[in-house]
Structure formats: structure tokens, C-alpha cells
mmCIF file of C-alpha atoms in Angstrom:
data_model
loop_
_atom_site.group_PDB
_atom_site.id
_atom_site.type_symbol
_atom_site.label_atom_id
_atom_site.label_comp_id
_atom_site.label_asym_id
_atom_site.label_seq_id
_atom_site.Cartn_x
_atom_site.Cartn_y
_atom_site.Cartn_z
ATOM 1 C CA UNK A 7 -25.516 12.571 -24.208
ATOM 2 C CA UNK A 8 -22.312 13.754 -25.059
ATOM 3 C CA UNK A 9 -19.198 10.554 -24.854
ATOM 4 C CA UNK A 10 -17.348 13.002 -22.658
ATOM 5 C CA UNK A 11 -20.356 13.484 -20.140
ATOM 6 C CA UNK A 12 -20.673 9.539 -19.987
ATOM 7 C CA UNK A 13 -17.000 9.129 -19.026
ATOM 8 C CA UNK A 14 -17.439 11.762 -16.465
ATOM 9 C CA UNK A 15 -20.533 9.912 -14.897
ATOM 10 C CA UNK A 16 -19.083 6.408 -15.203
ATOM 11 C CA UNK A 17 -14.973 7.878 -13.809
ATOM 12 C CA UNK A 18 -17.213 9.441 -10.895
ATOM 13 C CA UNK A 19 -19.179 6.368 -10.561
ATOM 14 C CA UNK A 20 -16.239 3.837 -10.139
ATOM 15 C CA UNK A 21 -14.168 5.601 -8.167
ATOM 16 C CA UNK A 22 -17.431 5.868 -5.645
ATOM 17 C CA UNK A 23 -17.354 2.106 -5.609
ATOM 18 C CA UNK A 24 -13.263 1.484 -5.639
ATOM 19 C CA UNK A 25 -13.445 3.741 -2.428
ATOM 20 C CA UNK A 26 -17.134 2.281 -0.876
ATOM 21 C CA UNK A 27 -15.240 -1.577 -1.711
ATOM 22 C CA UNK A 28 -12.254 -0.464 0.121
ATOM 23 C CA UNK A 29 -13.728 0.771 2.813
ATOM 24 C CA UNK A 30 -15.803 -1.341 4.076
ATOM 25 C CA UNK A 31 -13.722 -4.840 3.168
ATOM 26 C CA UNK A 32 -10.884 -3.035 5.142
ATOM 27 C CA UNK A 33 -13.341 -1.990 7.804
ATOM 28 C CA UNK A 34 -14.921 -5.339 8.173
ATOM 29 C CA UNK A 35 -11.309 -7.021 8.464
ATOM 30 C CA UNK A 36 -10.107 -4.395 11.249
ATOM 31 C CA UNK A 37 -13.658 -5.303 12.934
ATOM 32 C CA UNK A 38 -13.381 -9.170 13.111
ATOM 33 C CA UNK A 39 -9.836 -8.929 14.138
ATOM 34 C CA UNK A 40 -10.817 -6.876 17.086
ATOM 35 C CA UNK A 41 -14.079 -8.409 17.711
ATOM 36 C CA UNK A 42 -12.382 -12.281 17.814
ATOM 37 C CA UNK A 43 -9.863 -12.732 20.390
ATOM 38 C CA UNK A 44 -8.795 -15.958 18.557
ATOM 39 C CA UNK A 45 -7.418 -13.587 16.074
ATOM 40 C CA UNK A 46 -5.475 -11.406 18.619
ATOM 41 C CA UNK A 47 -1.920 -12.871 17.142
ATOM 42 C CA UNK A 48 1.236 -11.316 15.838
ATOM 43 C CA UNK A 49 0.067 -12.346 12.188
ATOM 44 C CA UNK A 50 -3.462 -10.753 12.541
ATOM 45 C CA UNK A 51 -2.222 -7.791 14.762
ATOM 46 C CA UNK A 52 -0.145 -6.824 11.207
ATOM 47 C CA UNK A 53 -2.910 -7.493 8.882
ATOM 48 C CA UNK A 54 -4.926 -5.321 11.262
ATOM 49 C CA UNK A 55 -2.746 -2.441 10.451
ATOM 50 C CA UNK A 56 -2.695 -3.504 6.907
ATOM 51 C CA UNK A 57 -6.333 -2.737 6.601
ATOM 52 C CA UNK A 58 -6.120 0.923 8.210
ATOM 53 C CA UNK A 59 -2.956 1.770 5.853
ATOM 54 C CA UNK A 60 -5.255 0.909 2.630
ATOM 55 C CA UNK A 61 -7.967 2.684 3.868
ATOM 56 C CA UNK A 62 -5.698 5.617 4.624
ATOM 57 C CA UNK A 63 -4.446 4.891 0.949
ATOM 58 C CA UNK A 64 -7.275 5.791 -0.695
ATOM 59 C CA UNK A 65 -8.737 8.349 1.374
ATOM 60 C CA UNK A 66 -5.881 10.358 0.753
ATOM 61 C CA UNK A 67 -6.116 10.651 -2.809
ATOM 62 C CA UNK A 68 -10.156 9.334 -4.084
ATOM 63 C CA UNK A 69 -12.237 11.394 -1.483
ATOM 64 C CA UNK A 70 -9.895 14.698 -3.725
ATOM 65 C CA UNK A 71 -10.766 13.418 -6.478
ATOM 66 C CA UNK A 72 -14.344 12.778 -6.478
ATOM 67 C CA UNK A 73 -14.346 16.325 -5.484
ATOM 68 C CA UNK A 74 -13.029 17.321 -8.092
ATOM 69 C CA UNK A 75 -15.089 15.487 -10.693
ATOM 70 C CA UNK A 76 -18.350 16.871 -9.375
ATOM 71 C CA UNK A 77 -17.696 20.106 -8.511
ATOM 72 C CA UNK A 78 -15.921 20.874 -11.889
ATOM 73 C CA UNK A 79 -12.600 22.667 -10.135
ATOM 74 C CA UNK A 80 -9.796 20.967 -10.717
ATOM 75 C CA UNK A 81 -7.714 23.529 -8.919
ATOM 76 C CA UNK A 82 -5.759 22.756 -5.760
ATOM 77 C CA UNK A 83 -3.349 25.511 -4.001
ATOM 78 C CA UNK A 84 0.210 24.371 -3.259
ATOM 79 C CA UNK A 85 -0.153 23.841 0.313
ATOM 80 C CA UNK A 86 -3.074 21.397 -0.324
ATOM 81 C CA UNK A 87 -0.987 19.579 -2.568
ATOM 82 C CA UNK A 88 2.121 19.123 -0.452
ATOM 83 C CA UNK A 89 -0.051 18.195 2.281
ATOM 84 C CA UNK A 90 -1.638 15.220 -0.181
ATOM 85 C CA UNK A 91 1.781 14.351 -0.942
ATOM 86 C CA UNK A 92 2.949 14.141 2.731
ATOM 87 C CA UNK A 93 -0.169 11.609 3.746
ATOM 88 C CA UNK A 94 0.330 9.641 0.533
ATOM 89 C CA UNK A 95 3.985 9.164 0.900
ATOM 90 C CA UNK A 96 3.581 8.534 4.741
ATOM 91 C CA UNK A 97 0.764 5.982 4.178
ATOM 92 C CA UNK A 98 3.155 4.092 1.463
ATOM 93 C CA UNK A 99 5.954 3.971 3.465
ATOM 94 C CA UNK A 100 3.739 2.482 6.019
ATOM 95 C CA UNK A 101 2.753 -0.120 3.280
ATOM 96 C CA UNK A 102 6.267 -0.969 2.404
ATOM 97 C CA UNK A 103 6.846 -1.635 6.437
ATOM 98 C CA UNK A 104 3.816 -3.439 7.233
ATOM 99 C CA UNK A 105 4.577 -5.928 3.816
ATOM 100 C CA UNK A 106 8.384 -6.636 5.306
ATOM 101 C CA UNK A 107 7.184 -7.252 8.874
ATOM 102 C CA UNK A 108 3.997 -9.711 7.753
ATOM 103 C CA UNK A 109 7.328 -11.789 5.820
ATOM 104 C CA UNK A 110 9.319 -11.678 9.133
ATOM 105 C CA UNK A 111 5.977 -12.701 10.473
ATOM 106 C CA UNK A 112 5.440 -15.804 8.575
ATOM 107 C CA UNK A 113 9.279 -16.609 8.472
ATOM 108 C CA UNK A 114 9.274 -16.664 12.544
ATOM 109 C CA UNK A 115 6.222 -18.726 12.430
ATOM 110 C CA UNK A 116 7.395 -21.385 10.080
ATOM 111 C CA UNK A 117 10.867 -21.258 10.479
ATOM 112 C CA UNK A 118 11.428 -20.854 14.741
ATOM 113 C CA UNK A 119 7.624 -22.102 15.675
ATOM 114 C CA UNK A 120 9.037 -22.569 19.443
ATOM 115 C CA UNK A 121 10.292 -19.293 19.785
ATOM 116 C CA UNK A 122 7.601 -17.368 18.219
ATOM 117 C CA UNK A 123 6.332 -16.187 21.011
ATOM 118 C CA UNK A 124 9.276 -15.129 22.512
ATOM 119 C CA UNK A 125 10.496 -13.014 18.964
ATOM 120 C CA UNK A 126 7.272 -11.419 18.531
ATOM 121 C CA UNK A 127 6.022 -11.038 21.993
ATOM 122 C CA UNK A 128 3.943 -8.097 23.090
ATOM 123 C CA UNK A 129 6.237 -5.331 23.851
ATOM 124 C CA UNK A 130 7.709 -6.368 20.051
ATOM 125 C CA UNK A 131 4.557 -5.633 18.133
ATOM 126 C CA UNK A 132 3.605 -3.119 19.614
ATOM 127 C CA UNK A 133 7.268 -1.527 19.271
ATOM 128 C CA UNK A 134 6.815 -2.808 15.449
ATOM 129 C CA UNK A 135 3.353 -1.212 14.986
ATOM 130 C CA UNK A 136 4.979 2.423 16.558
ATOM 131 C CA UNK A 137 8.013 1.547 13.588
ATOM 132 C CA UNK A 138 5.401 1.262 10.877
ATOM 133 C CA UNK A 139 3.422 5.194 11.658
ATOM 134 C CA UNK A 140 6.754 6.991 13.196
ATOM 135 C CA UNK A 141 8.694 5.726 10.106
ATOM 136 C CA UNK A 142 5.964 6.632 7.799
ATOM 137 C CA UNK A 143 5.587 9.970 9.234
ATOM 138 C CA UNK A 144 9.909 11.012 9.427
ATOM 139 C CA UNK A 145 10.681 9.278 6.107
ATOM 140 C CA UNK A 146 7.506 11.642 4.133
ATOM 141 C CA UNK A 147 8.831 14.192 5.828
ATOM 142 C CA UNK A 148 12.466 13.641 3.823
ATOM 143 C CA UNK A 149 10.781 13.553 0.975
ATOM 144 C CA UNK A 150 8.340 16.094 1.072
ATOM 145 C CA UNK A 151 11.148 18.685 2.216
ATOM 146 C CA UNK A 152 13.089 17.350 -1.099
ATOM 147 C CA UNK A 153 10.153 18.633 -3.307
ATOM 148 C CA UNK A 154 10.174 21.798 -1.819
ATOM 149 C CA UNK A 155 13.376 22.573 -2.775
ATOM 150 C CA UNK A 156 12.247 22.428 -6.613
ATOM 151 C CA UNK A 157 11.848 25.424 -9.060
ATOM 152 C CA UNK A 158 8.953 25.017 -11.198
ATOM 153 C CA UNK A 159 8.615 26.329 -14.631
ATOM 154 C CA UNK A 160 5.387 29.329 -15.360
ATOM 155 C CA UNK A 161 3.396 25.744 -16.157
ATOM 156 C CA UNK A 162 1.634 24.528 -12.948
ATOM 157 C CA UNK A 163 -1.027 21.655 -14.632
ATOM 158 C CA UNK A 164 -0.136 18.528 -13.206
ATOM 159 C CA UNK A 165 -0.958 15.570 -15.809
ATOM 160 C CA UNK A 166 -2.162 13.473 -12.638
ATOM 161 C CA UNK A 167 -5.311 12.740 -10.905
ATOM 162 C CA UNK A 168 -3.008 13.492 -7.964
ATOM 163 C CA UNK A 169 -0.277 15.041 -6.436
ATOM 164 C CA UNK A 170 2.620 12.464 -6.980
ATOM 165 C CA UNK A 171 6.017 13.795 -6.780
ATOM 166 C CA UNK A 172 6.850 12.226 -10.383
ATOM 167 C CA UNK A 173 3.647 14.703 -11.977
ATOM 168 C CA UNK A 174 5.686 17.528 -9.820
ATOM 169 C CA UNK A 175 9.430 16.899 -11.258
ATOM 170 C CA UNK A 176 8.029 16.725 -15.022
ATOM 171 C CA UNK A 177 6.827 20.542 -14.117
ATOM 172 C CA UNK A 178 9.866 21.466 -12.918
ATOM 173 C CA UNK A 179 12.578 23.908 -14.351
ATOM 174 C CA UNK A 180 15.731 22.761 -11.792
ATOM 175 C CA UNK A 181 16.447 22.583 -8.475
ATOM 176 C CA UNK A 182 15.764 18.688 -8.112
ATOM 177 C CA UNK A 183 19.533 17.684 -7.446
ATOM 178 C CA UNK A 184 18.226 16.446 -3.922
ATOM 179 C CA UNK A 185 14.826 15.206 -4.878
ATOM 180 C CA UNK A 186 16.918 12.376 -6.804
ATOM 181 C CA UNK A 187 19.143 12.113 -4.127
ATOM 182 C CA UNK A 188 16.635 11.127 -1.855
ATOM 183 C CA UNK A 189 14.618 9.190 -4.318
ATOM 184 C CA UNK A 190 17.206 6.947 -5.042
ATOM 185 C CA UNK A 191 17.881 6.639 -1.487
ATOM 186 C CA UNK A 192 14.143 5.199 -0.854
ATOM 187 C CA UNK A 193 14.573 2.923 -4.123
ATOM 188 C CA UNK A 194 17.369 1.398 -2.664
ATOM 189 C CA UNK A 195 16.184 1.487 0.927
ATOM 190 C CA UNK A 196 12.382 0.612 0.534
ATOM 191 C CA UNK A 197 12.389 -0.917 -2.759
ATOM 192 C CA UNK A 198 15.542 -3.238 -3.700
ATOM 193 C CA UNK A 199 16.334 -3.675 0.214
ATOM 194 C CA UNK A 200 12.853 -4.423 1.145
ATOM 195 C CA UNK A 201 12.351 -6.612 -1.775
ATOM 196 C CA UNK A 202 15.973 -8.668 -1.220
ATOM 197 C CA UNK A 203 14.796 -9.525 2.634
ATOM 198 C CA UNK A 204 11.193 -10.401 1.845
ATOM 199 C CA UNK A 205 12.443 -12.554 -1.042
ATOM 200 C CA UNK A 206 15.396 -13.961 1.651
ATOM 201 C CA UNK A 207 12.588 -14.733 3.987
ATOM 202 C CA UNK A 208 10.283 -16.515 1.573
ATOM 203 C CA UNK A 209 13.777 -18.839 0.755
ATOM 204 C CA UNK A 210 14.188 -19.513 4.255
ATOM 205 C CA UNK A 211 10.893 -20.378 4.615
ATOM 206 C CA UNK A 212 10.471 -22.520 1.269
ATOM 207 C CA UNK A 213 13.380 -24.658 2.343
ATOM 208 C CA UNK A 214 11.316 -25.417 5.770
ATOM 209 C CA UNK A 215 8.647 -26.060 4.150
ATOM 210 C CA UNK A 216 9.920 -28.793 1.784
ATOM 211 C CA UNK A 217 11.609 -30.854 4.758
ATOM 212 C CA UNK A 218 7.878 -31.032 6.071
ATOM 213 C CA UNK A 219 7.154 -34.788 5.963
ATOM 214 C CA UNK A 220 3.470 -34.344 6.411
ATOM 215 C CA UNK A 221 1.664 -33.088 2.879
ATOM 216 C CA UNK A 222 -0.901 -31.359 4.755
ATOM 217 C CA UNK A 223 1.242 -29.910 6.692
ATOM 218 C CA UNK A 224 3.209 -28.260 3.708
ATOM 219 C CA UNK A 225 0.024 -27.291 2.308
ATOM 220 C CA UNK A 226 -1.089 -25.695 5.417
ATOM 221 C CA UNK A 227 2.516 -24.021 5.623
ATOM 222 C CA UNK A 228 2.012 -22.750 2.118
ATOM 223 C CA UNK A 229 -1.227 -21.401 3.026
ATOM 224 C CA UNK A 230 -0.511 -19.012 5.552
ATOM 225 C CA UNK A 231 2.234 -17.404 2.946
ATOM 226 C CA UNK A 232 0.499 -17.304 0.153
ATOM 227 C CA UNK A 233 -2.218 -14.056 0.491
ATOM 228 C CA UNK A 234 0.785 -12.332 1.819
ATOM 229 C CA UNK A 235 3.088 -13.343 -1.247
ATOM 230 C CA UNK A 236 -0.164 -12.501 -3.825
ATOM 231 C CA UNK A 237 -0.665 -8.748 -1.754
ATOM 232 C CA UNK A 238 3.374 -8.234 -1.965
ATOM 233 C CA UNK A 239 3.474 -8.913 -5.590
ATOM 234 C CA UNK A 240 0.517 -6.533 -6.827
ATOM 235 C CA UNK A 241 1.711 -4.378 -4.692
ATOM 236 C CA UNK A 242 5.278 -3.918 -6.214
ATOM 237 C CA UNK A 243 4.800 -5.262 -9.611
ATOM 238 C CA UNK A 244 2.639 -1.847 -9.824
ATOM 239 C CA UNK A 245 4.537 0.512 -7.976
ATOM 240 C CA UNK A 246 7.681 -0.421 -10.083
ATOM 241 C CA UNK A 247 5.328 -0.327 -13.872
ATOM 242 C CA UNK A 248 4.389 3.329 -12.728
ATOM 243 C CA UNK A 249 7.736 4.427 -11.512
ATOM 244 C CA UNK A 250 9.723 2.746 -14.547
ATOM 245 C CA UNK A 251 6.895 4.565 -17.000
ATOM 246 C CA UNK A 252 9.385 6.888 -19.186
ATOM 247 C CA UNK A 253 8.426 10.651 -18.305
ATOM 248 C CA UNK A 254 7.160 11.654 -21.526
ATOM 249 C CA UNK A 255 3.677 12.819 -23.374
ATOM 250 C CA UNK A 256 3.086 9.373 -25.216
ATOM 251 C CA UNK A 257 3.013 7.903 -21.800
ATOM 252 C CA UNK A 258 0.621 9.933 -19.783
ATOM 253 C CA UNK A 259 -2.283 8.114 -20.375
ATOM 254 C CA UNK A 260 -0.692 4.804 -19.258
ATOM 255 C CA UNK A 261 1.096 6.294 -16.241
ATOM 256 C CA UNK A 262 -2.297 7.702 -15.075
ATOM 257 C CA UNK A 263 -4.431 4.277 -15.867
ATOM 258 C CA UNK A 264 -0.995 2.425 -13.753
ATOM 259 C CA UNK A 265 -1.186 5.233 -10.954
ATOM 260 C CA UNK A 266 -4.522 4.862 -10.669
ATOM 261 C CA UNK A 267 -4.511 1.019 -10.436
ATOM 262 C CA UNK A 268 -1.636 1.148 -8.140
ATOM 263 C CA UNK A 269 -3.239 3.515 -5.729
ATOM 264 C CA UNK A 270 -6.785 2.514 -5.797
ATOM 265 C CA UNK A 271 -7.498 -0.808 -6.762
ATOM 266 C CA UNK A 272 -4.758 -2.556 -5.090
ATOM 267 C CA UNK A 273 -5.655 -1.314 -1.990
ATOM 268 C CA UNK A 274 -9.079 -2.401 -2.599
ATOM 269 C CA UNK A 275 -8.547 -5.519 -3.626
ATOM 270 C CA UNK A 276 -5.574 -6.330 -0.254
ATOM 271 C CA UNK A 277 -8.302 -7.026 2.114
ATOM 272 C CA UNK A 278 -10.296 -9.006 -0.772
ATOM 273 C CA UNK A 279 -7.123 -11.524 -1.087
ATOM 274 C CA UNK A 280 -7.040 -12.048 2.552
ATOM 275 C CA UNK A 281 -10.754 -12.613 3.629
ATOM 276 C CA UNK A 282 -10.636 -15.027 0.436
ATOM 277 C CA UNK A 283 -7.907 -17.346 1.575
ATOM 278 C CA UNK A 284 -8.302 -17.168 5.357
ATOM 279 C CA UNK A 285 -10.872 -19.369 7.032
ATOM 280 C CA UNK A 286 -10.455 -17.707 10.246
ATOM 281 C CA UNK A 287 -11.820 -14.501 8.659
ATOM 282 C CA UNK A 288 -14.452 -16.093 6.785
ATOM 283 C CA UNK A 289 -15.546 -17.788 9.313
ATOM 284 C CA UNK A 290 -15.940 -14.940 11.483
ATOM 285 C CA UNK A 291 -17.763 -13.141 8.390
ATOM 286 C CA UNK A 292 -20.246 -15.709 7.775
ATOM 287 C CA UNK A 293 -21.208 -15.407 11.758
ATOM 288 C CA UNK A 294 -22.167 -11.921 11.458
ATOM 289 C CA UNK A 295 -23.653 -11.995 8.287
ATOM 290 C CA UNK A 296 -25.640 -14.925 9.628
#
């Protein structure tokens, strides 16, 4: 058997299983959330949605790509592409959202525990879940028009086991003045910005947490933080190594292995983190695997 053959087989293989493992630790989390109404709260309402963006995640590029890899044809026509781009960037956005609301989440909790209730009441969330798809959906729509503006050179192989909009610029032959525009508009908007205030909540909530007189109590404080802090920093310690990868040909290889981790596996391994370090969920788990 050929070494190329045995890549194929074992690429095809473990993408199956990234995408079966996602699915159904995301499923199982949206399913004891809305099987346990102990769980109906603010903080489980977000993780809820959570789930449902990483499954969208990786539908929207693995199911593609699995196609690909059996089939043989690694074509794909320009309107499939831009419509894989429009779900991916809508589904990221959504990621970036649901991240900064879980830290507003946790800082209302720890930090104003008598008016929770009253700053994330019903009408709130459900105001904040319409926020997370309808700002998902207009700001993909920015950047997707952006892209469309851009004249590509006679070369039209993408070096990606996707269509990403970085694979699409290093094609290109000009008109990308307002691609950059926009992108560093959404660097500064969903990446610095978003990062500052979750990082500004997490020092609000730190200095809380240390007036605590009660060590359990600072341990169960720390608790409820710290799946969201592990999620938030995979999530954007990858996004930022595949976005800061230099665009040239000694880099492919890494940017793919990065894009790949970053798209795949961390959504995979989101729900993983959670179910790990939450009893409630657990809990739950154990009873209907028992």
C-alpha cells in the first residue's frame, strides 16, 4: 500500500471521528441542558448555544471535506465556496459573541450576585441569544461582500482544505483595498475589543474573588470561570497562530495543520472542557448513561 493511500485512509478516517466526537458531545450537552430544568439558567442557556455554534462549526467545513476525500473531486464552483465562507464566518462571529457574553455571564454572577436576576432576566437572554445569530448573519454578510469585490489572478487552486478568505486573498491579483478595510475592522472589533472586555471582566471578577473570606467559596468562584477561561484561550490562541501565519509557500503546511486545528478540533474538544469540569452536567450524564 502506497504511503500516500494510507494518509488518505487515515485524513478520511480522523476527520470522521473529529466530526462523530463533535457531534454528539455537543449534542449530548444541548440535550441535558434542555432535558434538566435545574440547568435552565442564564449560564447554561449560553453554553446551550455554545454547543449548536460548534456543531455548526464543523459541519460547515468537515461534512465538504470528507466529500471531497472520497469522492476524489476536489473541485468546488465559486458560488459553493462563497456560500462556505458566508456560514463559516457567520458561525465564528457567533463564537466570538457567545465567548464575550458567557464572561459578562460569570462577571454578573460573581460580581452583582443580587442583581443577577434582574441583569440577565428573560427578555435579556433571549434578546442576547437573537444578538449572537442576527450579528453573525449581518457581520458575514460585510465580509463576504468584501471578497467579492476581489480580482483573482488565471490561478484558482486554493492551498486550503477550505474556503477561508486568507486562501482567497493569496489568489488574488488586486482589488482587496476593502477586504483589508473590513478585516481590520473585525480585528479590532471582534478580536482586540472582544479580548480587552473579556480580559476586563475576568479582573473584575479576580478582585471579587480574592476578598472571598471563605476558601471554598473562592474555589467554587474559580470554578465556574475556569472551563470558560480554558475554551476562550484555545479558542483565540489558535485563531490568532493561523491569522499571524506569514502568507507565503514555506508556511502552507503549518497554516493548514493550524486551520485545521482551529476549526475542527477546538470545537470538538469545547463541549469536552465543559462536561469535564461541570458536575451539573456530569451528573446529568451519568443518569442517562445509567
Amino acid at each position: 500500500m502506497k504511503t500516500d493511500h494510507k494518509f488518505f485512509i487515515f485524513s478520511t478516517v480522523s476527520f470522521f471521528f473529529i466530526y462523530l466526537i463533535g457531534m454528539f458531545m455537543n449534542v449530548a450537552i444541548i440535550a441535558v441542558i434542555y432535558l434538566d430544568h435545574h440547568l435552565h439558567t442564564p449560564m447554561y442557556l449560553f453554553l446551550w448555544n455554545l454547543s449548536l455554534v460548534d456543531i455548526c462549526y464543523t459541519t460547515v467545513t468537515i461534512p465538504k471535506l470528507l466529500h471531497i476525500l472520497l469522492s476524489g473531486n476536489n473541485e468546488i464552483s465559486f458560488t459553493q465556496c462563497f456560500i462556505q465562507m458566508y456560514f463559516f464566518f457567520m458561525v465564528d462571529t457567533a463564537e466570538v459573541t457567545v465567548l464575550f457574553i458567557m464572561a459578562y455571564d460569570r462577571y454578573a454572577a460573581i460580581c452583582h450576585p443580587l442583581d443577577y436576576h434582574q441583569m440577565l432576566n428573560k427578555k435579556i437572554c433571549i434578546l442576547l441569544m437573537m444578538a449572537i445569530w442576527t450579528g453573525g448573519s449581518v457581520n458575514s454578510s460585510f465580509i463576504t461582500s468584501s471578497i467579492l469585490k476581489i480580482i483573482f489572478c488565471s490561478s484558482v487552486t486554493i492551498h486550503q482544505f477550505f474556503c477561508d478568505a486568507k486562501a482567497l486573498v493569496n489568489i488574488s491579483c488586486g482589488g482587496t483595498e476593502v477586504f483589508y478595510i473590513v478585516l481590520y475592522a473585525e480585528c479590532l472589533v471582534f478580536g482586540l475589543l472582544s479580548v480587552v472586555c473579556n480580559l476586563m471582566s475576568y479582573v473584575k471578577i479576580i478582585r471579587v474573588v480574592l476578598h472571598i473570606k471563605s476558601k471554598d467559596g473562592r474555589i467554587k468562584a474559580f470554578s465556574t470561570c475556569s472551563s470558560h477561561l480554558t475554551v476562550m484561550a484555545i479558542y483565540y490562541g489558535s485563531a490568532i497562530s493561523v491569522y499571524m501565519t506569514p502568507p507565503s509557500d514555506r508556511y502552507d503546511l503549518l497554516e493548514q495543520i493550524l486551520t485545521m486545528f482551529y476549526t475542527t478540533v477546538v470545537p470538538m474538544l469545547n463541549p469536552l472542557i465543559y462536561s469535564l469540569r461541570n458536575k451539573e452536567i456530569k451528573s446529568y450524564l451519568r443518569k442517562l448513561l445509567l
